[in-house]
Short mmCIF file of C-alpha atoms in Angstrom, two decimals:
data_model
loop_
_atom_site.label_atom_id
_atom_site.label_comp_id
_atom_site.label_asym_id
_atom_site.label_seq_id
_atom_site.Cartn_x
_atom_site.Cartn_y
_atom_site.Cartn_z
CA MET A 6 5.37 -14.69 -17.80
CA LYS A 7 8.64 -13.11 -18.88
CA ILE A 8 9.21 -9.82 -17.02
CA ILE A 9 11.99 -7.22 -17.39
CA ILE A 10 12.66 -4.81 -14.52
CA VAL A 11 14.69 -1.67 -15.20
CA GLY A 12 16.28 -0.11 -12.11
CA LEU A 13 17.24 -1.83 -8.87
CA GLY A 14 16.50 0.72 -6.21
CA GLN A 15 14.17 -0.16 -3.30
CA THR A 16 11.13 -0.66 -5.58
CA GLY A 17 12.96 -2.56 -8.33
CA THR A 18 14.60 -4.93 -5.82
CA LEU A 19 11.26 -5.57 -4.10
CA LEU A 20 9.62 -6.28 -7.46
CA ALA A 21 12.44 -8.65 -8.40
CA GLU A 22 11.82 -10.58 -5.19
CA ARG A 23 8.04 -10.72 -5.66
CA THR A 24 7.93 -11.58 -9.37
CA ALA A 25 10.52 -14.35 -8.90
CA ALA A 26 8.59 -15.71 -5.88
CA GLU A 27 5.46 -15.96 -8.07
CA GLY A 28 7.33 -17.98 -10.66
CA HIS A 29 7.83 -15.38 -13.35
CA ASP A 30 10.88 -15.51 -15.61
CA THR A 31 12.44 -12.24 -14.44
CA VAL A 32 15.39 -10.30 -15.93
CA VAL A 33 16.71 -7.21 -14.16
CA ILE A 34 18.65 -4.32 -15.71
CA ASP A 35 20.83 -1.85 -13.86
CA SER A 36 23.98 0.12 -14.70
CA ASP A 37 25.49 -0.64 -11.29
CA GLY A 38 27.22 -4.00 -11.64
CA GLU A 39 27.64 -4.60 -7.91
CA ARG A 40 23.97 -3.98 -7.22
CA LEU A 41 23.01 -6.18 -10.12
CA GLU A 42 25.17 -9.02 -8.83
CA SER A 43 23.72 -8.66 -5.33
CA VAL A 44 20.11 -8.95 -6.53
CA THR A 45 20.77 -11.85 -8.91
CA ASN A 46 22.52 -13.70 -6.08
CA LEU A 47 19.61 -13.10 -3.68
CA TYR A 48 16.70 -13.99 -5.96
CA ASN A 49 15.99 -16.36 -8.83
CA VAL A 50 16.44 -13.70 -11.51
CA SER A 51 18.98 -13.08 -14.26
CA GLY A 52 20.62 -9.72 -14.95
CA VAL A 53 21.95 -7.46 -17.69
CA CYS A 54 24.28 -4.58 -16.84
CA GLY A 55 23.65 -1.33 -18.71
CA SER A 56 21.14 1.41 -19.42
CA GLY A 57 17.48 0.44 -19.53
CA ALA A 58 16.94 3.00 -22.27
CA SER A 59 19.36 1.21 -24.65
CA LYS A 60 17.76 -0.87 -27.38
CA ALA A 61 20.74 -3.26 -27.41
CA ILE A 62 20.52 -3.79 -23.65
CA LEU A 63 16.75 -4.32 -23.80
CA LEU A 64 17.10 -6.84 -26.63
CA GLN A 65 19.80 -8.64 -24.63
CA ALA A 66 17.34 -8.83 -21.73
CA GLY A 67 14.72 -10.39 -24.03
CA ALA A 68 12.49 -7.40 -24.89
CA ALA A 69 11.56 -8.96 -28.26
CA THR A 70 9.57 -11.71 -26.49
CA ALA A 71 8.89 -10.23 -23.03
CA ASP A 72 5.41 -10.01 -21.65
CA VAL A 73 5.98 -6.99 -19.36
CA ILE A 74 8.67 -4.36 -18.84
CA ILE A 75 8.60 -2.44 -15.54
CA ALA A 76 10.76 0.69 -15.63
CA VAL A 77 11.45 1.99 -12.11
CA SER A 78 14.81 3.73 -12.45
CA PRO A 79 15.32 7.04 -10.55
CA VAL A 80 15.00 9.04 -13.80
CA ASP A 81 11.50 9.55 -15.22
CA GLU A 82 12.73 10.13 -18.77
CA ILE A 83 14.70 6.84 -18.75
CA ASN A 84 11.58 5.00 -17.59
CA LEU A 85 9.49 6.45 -20.38
CA MET A 86 12.19 5.78 -22.97
CA ALA A 87 12.68 2.21 -21.78
CA CYS A 88 8.97 1.50 -22.16
CA MET A 89 8.77 3.06 -25.62
CA VAL A 90 11.84 1.20 -26.94
CA ALA A 91 10.75 -2.11 -25.38
CA LYS A 92 7.27 -1.81 -26.92
CA ASN A 93 8.88 -1.13 -30.28
CA CYS A 94 11.03 -4.26 -29.82
CA GLY A 95 7.97 -6.43 -29.17
CA THR A 96 7.25 -6.35 -25.42
CA ARG A 97 3.50 -6.75 -24.89
CA TYR A 98 2.91 -4.54 -21.83
CA THR A 99 4.84 -1.61 -20.39
CA VAL A 100 4.87 -0.03 -16.91
CA ALA A 101 6.61 3.28 -16.24
CA ARG A 102 7.16 4.98 -12.90
CA ILE A 103 6.99 8.79 -12.93
CA HIS A 104 7.86 10.97 -9.94
CA ARG A 105 7.80 14.58 -11.13
CA PRO A 106 4.45 16.45 -10.92
CA GLU A 107 5.00 18.18 -14.25
CA LEU A 108 5.26 14.82 -16.01
CA SER A 109 2.64 12.90 -14.04
CA GLY A 110 -0.07 15.20 -15.44
CA ASP A 111 0.79 13.92 -18.93
CA GLY A 112 -0.03 10.29 -18.09
CA ASP A 113 -2.95 10.04 -20.50
CA TYR A 114 -0.84 11.58 -23.28
CA PHE A 115 2.00 9.11 -22.71
CA SER A 116 -0.46 6.21 -22.67
CA ARG A 117 -2.11 7.22 -25.93
CA THR A 118 0.92 8.40 -27.84
CA PHE A 119 3.59 5.96 -26.69
CA GLN A 120 1.39 2.96 -25.79
CA ILE A 121 2.49 2.85 -22.16
CA ASP A 122 0.00 0.54 -20.51
CA CYS A 123 0.47 1.53 -16.86
CA ILE A 124 1.94 4.67 -15.32
CA THR A 125 2.53 4.76 -11.58
CA ASN A 126 3.36 7.74 -9.42
CA PRO A 127 4.51 6.42 -6.03
CA LYS A 128 4.96 9.86 -4.55
CA LEU A 129 1.35 10.78 -5.33
CA ASP A 130 0.23 7.36 -4.05
CA THR A 131 2.28 7.83 -0.86
CA ALA A 132 0.68 11.22 -0.27
CA GLN A 133 -2.75 9.65 -0.74
CA GLU A 134 -1.93 6.91 1.81
CA MET A 135 -0.70 9.50 4.29
CA PHE A 136 -3.81 11.65 3.77
CA ARG A 137 -5.99 8.66 4.62
CA GLN A 138 -3.95 7.86 7.71
CA ILE A 139 -3.74 11.33 9.10
CA ASN A 140 -6.90 11.16 11.23
CA ILE A 141 -6.05 7.78 12.73
CA PRO A 142 -4.27 7.61 16.13
CA GLY A 143 -0.76 6.23 15.98
CA LYS A 144 -1.63 2.98 17.79
CA VAL A 145 -3.86 1.96 14.88
CA LYS A 146 -2.45 1.39 11.38
CA ALA A 147 -4.67 1.34 8.34
CA ASP A 148 -3.18 -1.33 6.07
CA ALA A 149 -5.53 -1.45 3.10
CA TYR A 150 -8.47 0.40 1.53
CA PHE A 151 -11.24 -0.98 -0.62
CA SER A 152 -13.61 0.95 -2.97
CA ASP A 153 -13.44 4.00 -0.64
CA VAL A 154 -15.90 2.27 1.73
CA ALA A 155 -13.85 -0.24 3.77
CA THR A 156 -10.50 -0.49 5.53
CA ILE A 157 -8.24 -3.07 7.16
CA ILE A 158 -6.74 -1.73 10.38
CA ARG A 159 -3.99 -3.32 12.46
CA ILE A 160 -4.39 -3.54 16.25
CA ASN A 161 -2.21 -4.95 19.04
CA MET A 162 -4.51 -6.97 21.29
CA ASP A 163 -3.17 -5.96 24.69
CA GLN A 164 -4.47 -6.81 28.19
CA ASN A 165 -6.98 -3.94 28.11
CA ILE A 166 -8.80 -5.75 25.30
CA ILE A 167 -8.18 -9.35 26.38
CA PRO A 168 -7.77 -9.24 30.19
CA GLY A 169 -8.25 -12.99 30.49
CA GLY A 170 -5.55 -13.83 27.93
CA SER A 171 -7.83 -15.33 25.30
CA MET A 172 -11.07 -14.45 23.42
CA SER A 173 -13.01 -16.17 20.67
CA LEU A 174 -13.71 -14.36 17.42
CA ARG A 175 -17.35 -13.95 18.45
CA GLU A 176 -16.28 -12.38 21.74
CA ILE A 177 -13.94 -10.01 19.87
CA LYS A 178 -16.84 -8.92 17.65
CA ASN A 179 -19.07 -8.40 20.71
CA TYR A 180 -16.31 -6.37 22.39
CA PHE A 181 -16.10 -3.90 19.52
CA ASP A 182 -19.91 -3.93 19.17
CA THR A 183 -19.92 -3.33 15.44
CA ASP A 184 -19.90 -5.31 12.21
CA MET A 185 -16.31 -6.34 11.58
CA LEU A 186 -14.16 -9.40 10.87
CA VAL A 187 -10.70 -10.52 12.03
CA ALA A 188 -8.85 -11.13 8.74
CA THR A 189 -5.28 -11.85 9.90
CA VAL A 190 -3.49 -12.70 13.12
CA SER A 191 0.27 -12.37 13.66
CA ARG A 192 1.58 -14.32 16.64
CA GLU A 193 5.24 -14.86 17.53
CA GLY A 194 6.37 -14.33 13.93
CA LYS A 195 3.71 -16.57 12.40
CA LEU A 196 0.69 -15.54 10.33
CA TYR A 197 -2.74 -17.09 10.72
CA ILE A 198 -5.85 -16.71 8.58
CA PRO A 199 -8.33 -17.37 11.39
CA GLY A 200 -11.21 -19.83 11.04
CA GLY A 201 -14.39 -19.89 13.12
CA ASP A 202 -12.86 -21.71 16.11
CA PHE A 203 -9.70 -19.55 16.30
CA ALA A 204 -8.95 -17.85 19.64
CA ILE A 205 -7.25 -14.44 19.88
CA LYS A 206 -4.58 -14.18 22.57
CA THR A 207 -3.04 -11.26 24.43
CA GLY A 208 -0.12 -9.91 22.37
CA ASP A 209 -1.55 -10.95 18.97
CA VAL A 210 -1.47 -8.33 16.23
CA VAL A 211 -4.73 -8.58 14.34
CA GLY A 212 -5.92 -7.15 11.04
CA ILE A 213 -9.57 -6.14 11.28
CA ILE A 214 -11.66 -5.37 8.19
CA ALA A 215 -14.68 -3.13 8.59
CA ALA A 216 -16.72 -0.48 6.82
CA ASP A 217 -15.20 2.99 7.13
CA THR A 218 -18.30 4.03 9.04
CA ALA A 219 -17.46 1.44 11.72
CA ILE A 220 -13.83 2.46 12.20
CA PRO A 221 -14.60 5.32 14.67
CA GLN A 222 -16.50 2.85 16.88
CA ILE A 223 -13.54 0.44 16.89
CA ILE A 224 -11.09 3.24 17.70
CA MET A 225 -13.34 4.49 20.52
CA LYS A 226 -13.47 1.03 22.09
CA LEU A 227 -9.66 1.08 22.14
CA GLY A 228 -9.84 4.19 24.31
CA LEU A 229 -8.35 6.37 21.58
CA THR A 230 -9.52 9.69 20.22
CA HIS A 231 -10.91 9.80 16.71
CA LYS A 232 -11.06 13.42 15.61
CA SER A 233 -10.23 15.43 12.52
CA ALA A 234 -6.61 16.58 12.38
CA ARG A 235 -6.91 20.33 11.80
CA LYS A 236 -3.27 21.41 12.29
CA VAL A 237 -0.66 19.37 10.41
CA VAL A 238 3.09 19.89 10.18
CA LEU A 239 5.09 18.32 7.35
CA VAL A 240 8.84 18.07 7.97
CA GLY A 241 10.60 17.92 4.60
CA GLY A 242 9.41 19.74 1.52
CA GLY A 243 9.88 17.30 -1.34
CA THR A 244 7.38 16.12 -3.91
CA VAL A 245 5.40 13.98 -1.46
CA ALA A 246 5.03 17.03 0.82
CA TYR A 247 3.75 19.05 -2.13
CA TYR A 248 1.12 16.44 -3.05
CA LEU A 249 0.11 15.92 0.58
CA GLY A 250 0.05 19.61 1.42
CA LYS A 251 -2.18 20.29 -1.56
CA LYS A 252 -4.68 17.62 -0.51
CA LEU A 253 -4.69 18.84 3.08
CA LEU A 254 -5.28 22.44 2.03
CA GLU A 255 -8.12 21.32 -0.29
CA SER A 256 -9.75 19.70 2.77
CA ARG A 257 -9.33 22.98 4.72
CA ARG A 258 -6.57 21.91 7.08
CA SER A 259 -3.90 24.22 8.49
CA VAL A 260 -0.58 23.15 6.97
CA THR A 261 2.99 24.01 7.98
CA ILE A 262 5.93 22.73 5.87
CA LEU A 263 9.50 22.86 7.17
CA ASP A 264 12.49 22.44 4.86
CA ASN A 265 16.18 23.32 5.18
CA ASP A 266 16.55 24.36 1.52
CA ARG A 267 15.75 28.07 0.95
CA LYS A 268 15.18 27.57 -2.78
CA ARG A 269 12.71 24.77 -2.20
CA CYS A 270 10.91 26.86 0.41
CA ALA A 271 10.48 29.65 -2.15
CA GLN A 272 9.08 27.14 -4.69
CA LEU A 273 6.63 25.71 -2.17
CA ALA A 274 5.50 29.20 -1.20
CA GLN A 275 4.49 29.77 -4.81
CA LEU A 276 2.96 26.32 -5.30
CA LEU A 277 1.07 26.30 -2.00
CA PRO A 278 0.40 29.94 -1.06
CA GLU A 279 -2.13 29.02 1.66
CA ALA A 280 0.44 26.94 3.56
CA GLN A 281 2.92 28.27 6.10
CA ILE A 282 6.40 27.55 4.70
CA SER A 283 9.39 27.77 7.07
CA HIS A 284 13.06 27.53 6.27
CA ALA A 285 14.19 25.39 9.19
CA ASP A 286 16.07 22.26 10.22
CA GLY A 287 13.35 19.77 11.09
CA VAL A 288 15.72 17.60 13.13
CA ASP A 289 16.35 20.44 15.61
CA ALA A 290 14.11 19.99 18.68
CA ASP A 291 14.13 23.70 19.47
CA VAL A 292 12.97 24.52 15.95
CA LEU A 293 10.16 21.99 16.17
CA LEU A 294 9.01 23.43 19.50
CA GLU A 295 9.12 26.94 18.01
CA GLU A 296 6.92 25.73 15.19
CA GLY A 297 4.38 24.59 17.78
CA MET A 298 4.91 20.83 17.71
CA LYS A 299 3.06 20.38 21.01
CA LYS A 300 -0.03 22.07 19.53
CA VAL A 301 -0.36 20.19 16.25
CA ASP A 302 -2.75 17.28 15.61
CA ALA A 303 -0.51 15.43 13.17
CA CYS A 304 3.18 15.33 12.20
CA VAL A 305 4.45 13.74 9.00
CA SER A 306 8.22 13.28 8.63
CA LEU A 307 9.13 13.38 4.94
CA THR A 308 12.82 14.12 4.64
CA GLY A 309 14.93 12.06 2.29
CA ASN A 310 16.77 10.45 5.21
CA ASP A 311 15.20 7.52 7.10
CA ASP A 312 17.22 8.16 10.24
CA ALA A 313 16.16 11.80 10.35
CA ASN A 314 12.53 10.81 9.88
CA LEU A 315 12.74 8.41 12.79
CA VAL A 316 14.23 11.11 15.07
CA ILE A 317 11.54 13.63 14.05
CA SER A 318 8.75 11.10 14.67
CA LEU A 319 10.18 10.11 18.05
CA PHE A 320 10.26 13.75 19.10
CA ALA A 321 6.70 14.35 17.84
CA TRP A 322 5.51 11.28 19.74
CA SER A 323 7.23 12.56 22.91
CA CYS A 324 5.37 15.87 22.46
CA GLY A 325 2.04 14.03 22.56
CA VAL A 326 1.12 14.44 18.89
CA GLU A 327 -1.79 12.08 18.31
CA SER A 328 -1.08 11.15 14.69
CA VAL A 329 2.60 10.60 13.79
CA ILE A 330 3.45 9.33 10.31
CA THR A 331 6.94 8.35 9.20
CA ARG A 332 8.11 7.94 5.65
CA VAL A 333 10.69 5.17 5.39
CA ASN A 334 12.50 4.28 2.16
CA ALA A 335 14.27 1.13 3.35
CA THR A 336 11.78 -1.74 3.44
CA ALA A 337 13.74 -3.32 6.32
CA TYR A 338 12.98 -0.24 8.44
CA GLU A 339 9.32 -0.48 7.49
CA LYS A 340 9.06 -4.07 8.64
CA LEU A 341 10.88 -3.30 11.88
CA LEU A 342 8.82 -0.24 12.75
CA ASN A 343 5.53 -2.00 12.01
CA LYS A 344 6.18 -3.88 15.24
CA VAL A 345 6.20 -0.58 17.21
CA ASN A 346 2.90 0.95 18.25
CA MET A 347 4.00 4.54 18.60
CA ASP A 348 3.51 5.67 15.00
CA ILE A 349 2.54 4.84 11.46
CA THR A 350 5.21 3.99 8.89
CA ILE A 351 4.66 4.25 5.14
CA SER A 352 7.07 2.95 2.52
CA PRO A 353 6.79 4.40 -1.01
CA ALA A 354 8.62 1.28 -2.35
CA VAL A 355 6.01 -1.06 -0.90
CA ILE A 356 3.14 1.09 -2.18
CA SER A 357 4.67 1.24 -5.65
CA ALA A 358 5.35 -2.52 -5.74
CA ASP A 359 1.72 -3.27 -4.74
CA ARG A 360 0.40 -1.10 -7.59
CA VAL A 361 2.69 -2.73 -10.13
CA MET A 362 1.90 -6.27 -8.95
CA SER A 363 -1.84 -5.55 -9.34
CA PHE A 364 -1.17 -4.76 -12.99
CA VAL A 365 1.07 -7.82 -13.47
CA LYS A 366 -1.56 -10.14 -11.99
CA ASN A 367 -4.27 -8.70 -14.23
CA VAL A 368 -2.32 -9.27 -17.43
CA THR A 369 -1.07 -12.73 -16.38
CA VAL A 370 -4.51 -14.24 -17.06
CA HIS A 371 -6.54 -12.53 -19.80
CA ASN A 372 -10.16 -11.88 -18.88
CA ALA A 373 -12.30 -10.57 -21.75
CA LYS A 374 -14.72 -9.13 -19.18
CA GLY A 375 -12.09 -6.77 -17.72
CA ASN A 376 -9.52 -6.61 -14.91
CA ASP A 377 -10.26 -9.01 -12.08
CA ILE A 378 -8.07 -7.21 -9.58
CA GLN A 379 -8.91 -3.68 -8.47
CA CYS A 380 -6.27 -3.34 -5.80
CA LEU A 381 -3.67 -5.39 -3.94
CA TYR A 382 -1.97 -4.83 -0.59
CA GLN A 383 0.75 -6.65 1.29
CA LEU A 384 -0.15 -7.40 4.91
CA ALA A 385 1.73 -8.61 7.99
CA GLY A 386 5.16 -7.67 6.67
CA GLY A 387 4.56 -9.34 3.32
CA LYS A 388 3.31 -12.63 4.75
CA ALA A 389 -0.23 -12.10 3.44
CA GLU A 390 -2.11 -10.33 0.64
CA ALA A 391 -5.42 -8.52 0.55
CA ILE A 392 -6.89 -8.40 -2.95
CA GLU A 393 -10.07 -6.73 -4.12
CA PHE A 394 -11.57 -8.69 -7.02
CA ILE A 395 -14.55 -7.94 -9.21
CA ALA A 396 -16.97 -10.83 -9.67
CA TYR A 397 -17.89 -11.17 -13.33
CA ASP A 398 -20.49 -13.58 -14.69
CA ASN A 399 -17.68 -16.06 -15.38
CA CYS A 400 -17.14 -16.59 -11.63
CA LYS A 401 -17.61 -20.32 -10.97
CA LYS A 402 -19.49 -19.91 -7.66
CA LEU A 403 -22.07 -17.18 -8.38
CA GLY A 404 -25.22 -17.55 -6.32
CA ILE A 405 -23.87 -20.39 -4.12
CA ALA A 406 -24.18 -19.85 -0.39
CA PHE A 407 -20.90 -19.90 1.49
CA LYS A 408 -22.19 -22.69 3.75
CA GLN A 409 -22.81 -25.02 0.81
CA GLN A 410 -20.37 -27.92 0.26
CA GLU A 411 -19.62 -26.80 -3.30
CA PHE A 412 -18.43 -23.38 -2.07
CA LYS A 413 -15.01 -24.56 -0.93
CA LEU A 414 -11.96 -22.32 -0.67
CA LYS A 415 -8.29 -23.26 -0.84
CA LYS A 416 -6.44 -23.49 2.46
CA ASP A 417 -5.46 -20.20 4.14
CA ILE A 418 -7.84 -18.14 2.03
CA LEU A 419 -10.63 -16.02 3.51
CA VAL A 420 -13.42 -14.12 1.79
CA ALA A 421 -13.45 -11.18 4.19
CA MET A 422 -15.96 -8.82 2.63
CA LEU A 423 -18.45 -8.28 -0.18
CA ILE A 424 -19.02 -4.79 -1.49
CA ARG A 425 -22.30 -4.62 -3.37
CA GLN A 426 -23.36 -1.33 -4.96
CA GLY A 427 -21.34 0.53 -2.32
CA GLU A 428 -22.79 -1.43 0.58
CA VAL A 429 -20.37 -3.32 2.85
CA ILE A 430 -21.32 -6.91 3.71
CA ILE A 431 -19.37 -8.98 6.23
CA PRO A 432 -20.23 -12.44 4.92
CA ASP A 433 -21.76 -15.35 6.85
CA GLY A 434 -22.83 -18.83 5.80
CA ASN A 435 -25.90 -17.53 3.98
CA SER A 436 -23.97 -15.00 1.91
CA CYS A 437 -23.33 -15.59 -1.79
CA ILE A 438 -21.40 -13.83 -4.54
CA GLN A 439 -23.37 -11.94 -7.17
CA SER A 440 -22.13 -10.69 -10.51
CA GLY A 441 -20.73 -7.14 -10.08
CA ASP A 442 -19.78 -7.64 -6.45
CA ARG A 443 -16.36 -6.56 -5.25
CA ILE A 444 -14.82 -9.33 -3.19
CA VAL A 445 -12.07 -8.70 -0.65
CA VAL A 446 -9.93 -11.84 -0.32
CA ILE A 447 -7.19 -12.41 2.30
CA SER A 448 -4.61 -15.09 1.58
CA LYS A 449 -1.22 -16.23 2.82
CA LYS A 450 1.72 -15.38 0.59
CA GLY A 451 2.40 -17.83 -2.20
CA HIS A 452 -1.08 -18.63 -3.50
CA GLY A 453 -0.45 -16.62 -6.69
CA LEU A 454 -4.06 -15.45 -6.98
CA ASN A 455 -4.62 -13.80 -10.37
CA THR A 456 -8.43 -14.22 -10.74
CA LEU A 457 -11.35 -14.67 -8.40
CA ASN A 458 -11.72 -18.27 -9.59
CA ASP A 459 -8.23 -19.01 -8.24
CA ILE A 460 -9.51 -18.87 -4.66
CA PHE A 461 -11.72 -21.96 -5.02
CA ALA A 462 -10.62 -25.52 -4.27
CA LEU A 463 -11.10 -28.06 -7.07
#
């Protein structure tokens, strides 16, 4: 497909890398010539320097024949304008990123009136991810969510779990004493999609998929506390803090928001009257102690500065806060911190790129039945993908048991879970796919899975 990306911030650069890696003909647009040159030198993409809202620039980028335009500049209005102009020029599908709450509520209007096919709000999505993580202890990271009934969590298999240095997959399942499946294993920089005879070793980082109802049992076996976070402090009062604070208050949590901008504090006090809003410097240890850091259940660092967020999270961790969540904008930081077990890191750029790539994959191969892909997540630092497919009646292997010879998957692909009418099924050899099932598939990067049928070997 021919794809145009407008804006080369963290998200745009990540999308340029991923679309090029999947073989799409990608053109990037940015008004910063140095940034444009850097990205075109790094990845197999071409570039046009200028405004993404300009018809002339869009036509130069190929909008007349493009399949998709993805507008992810820092300015919401430019993103909307770029999509509208590109659609008028002939681009088939348009994706616009919107940040501001007052515009995100108009998504349906923009879709109907201006034919924008996909609107993403990474700040709202980030707040949703943080809300889901907030009850999980910092040594466990939830990497993916499926149909609101299942989760992939990441665990470091230390000597407490594997005292003898090695355990079979069956022994791991017996250890946790619940229905689960090891979906990925990261070992010394390499990723493995484990088969039946794979052995887990001390020091491995594993991705475990299980029903949400089984997660507390797994956490308990790790010797960690799984309890509801009642008192939450948010350091930084931007848009993500507003979205997250609102969700926390709706779930009857006690919320404190710290921000060093008096004007923003006044705005938040009006928007979230039930929250405690404090004008304070969140990087000051004395201020954090005064705000009761040692007594809170969860701390989320949300300032616009990655370094400040890291310092805040380190301090919260040193105070014994059970759930510490760090927002990181630089994807390099996110990859680095994912190797550290002290807290949870969340990157809005990665979340946004995952949402956009789900849309791109769905329009790459037309399916008259509907979208094959419901959600997509990057795992293991981008080395693997978890995709939730819907099985329609055009699936080639409906009703065939997994143990049968004709049910053969491509290498490094795992069917990790079936979700049938809300029920979670960890598959075995007798399992089979039925029409309407939601299928969670784990694969190594590079398979380019766009439909459920793509997972099967010829």
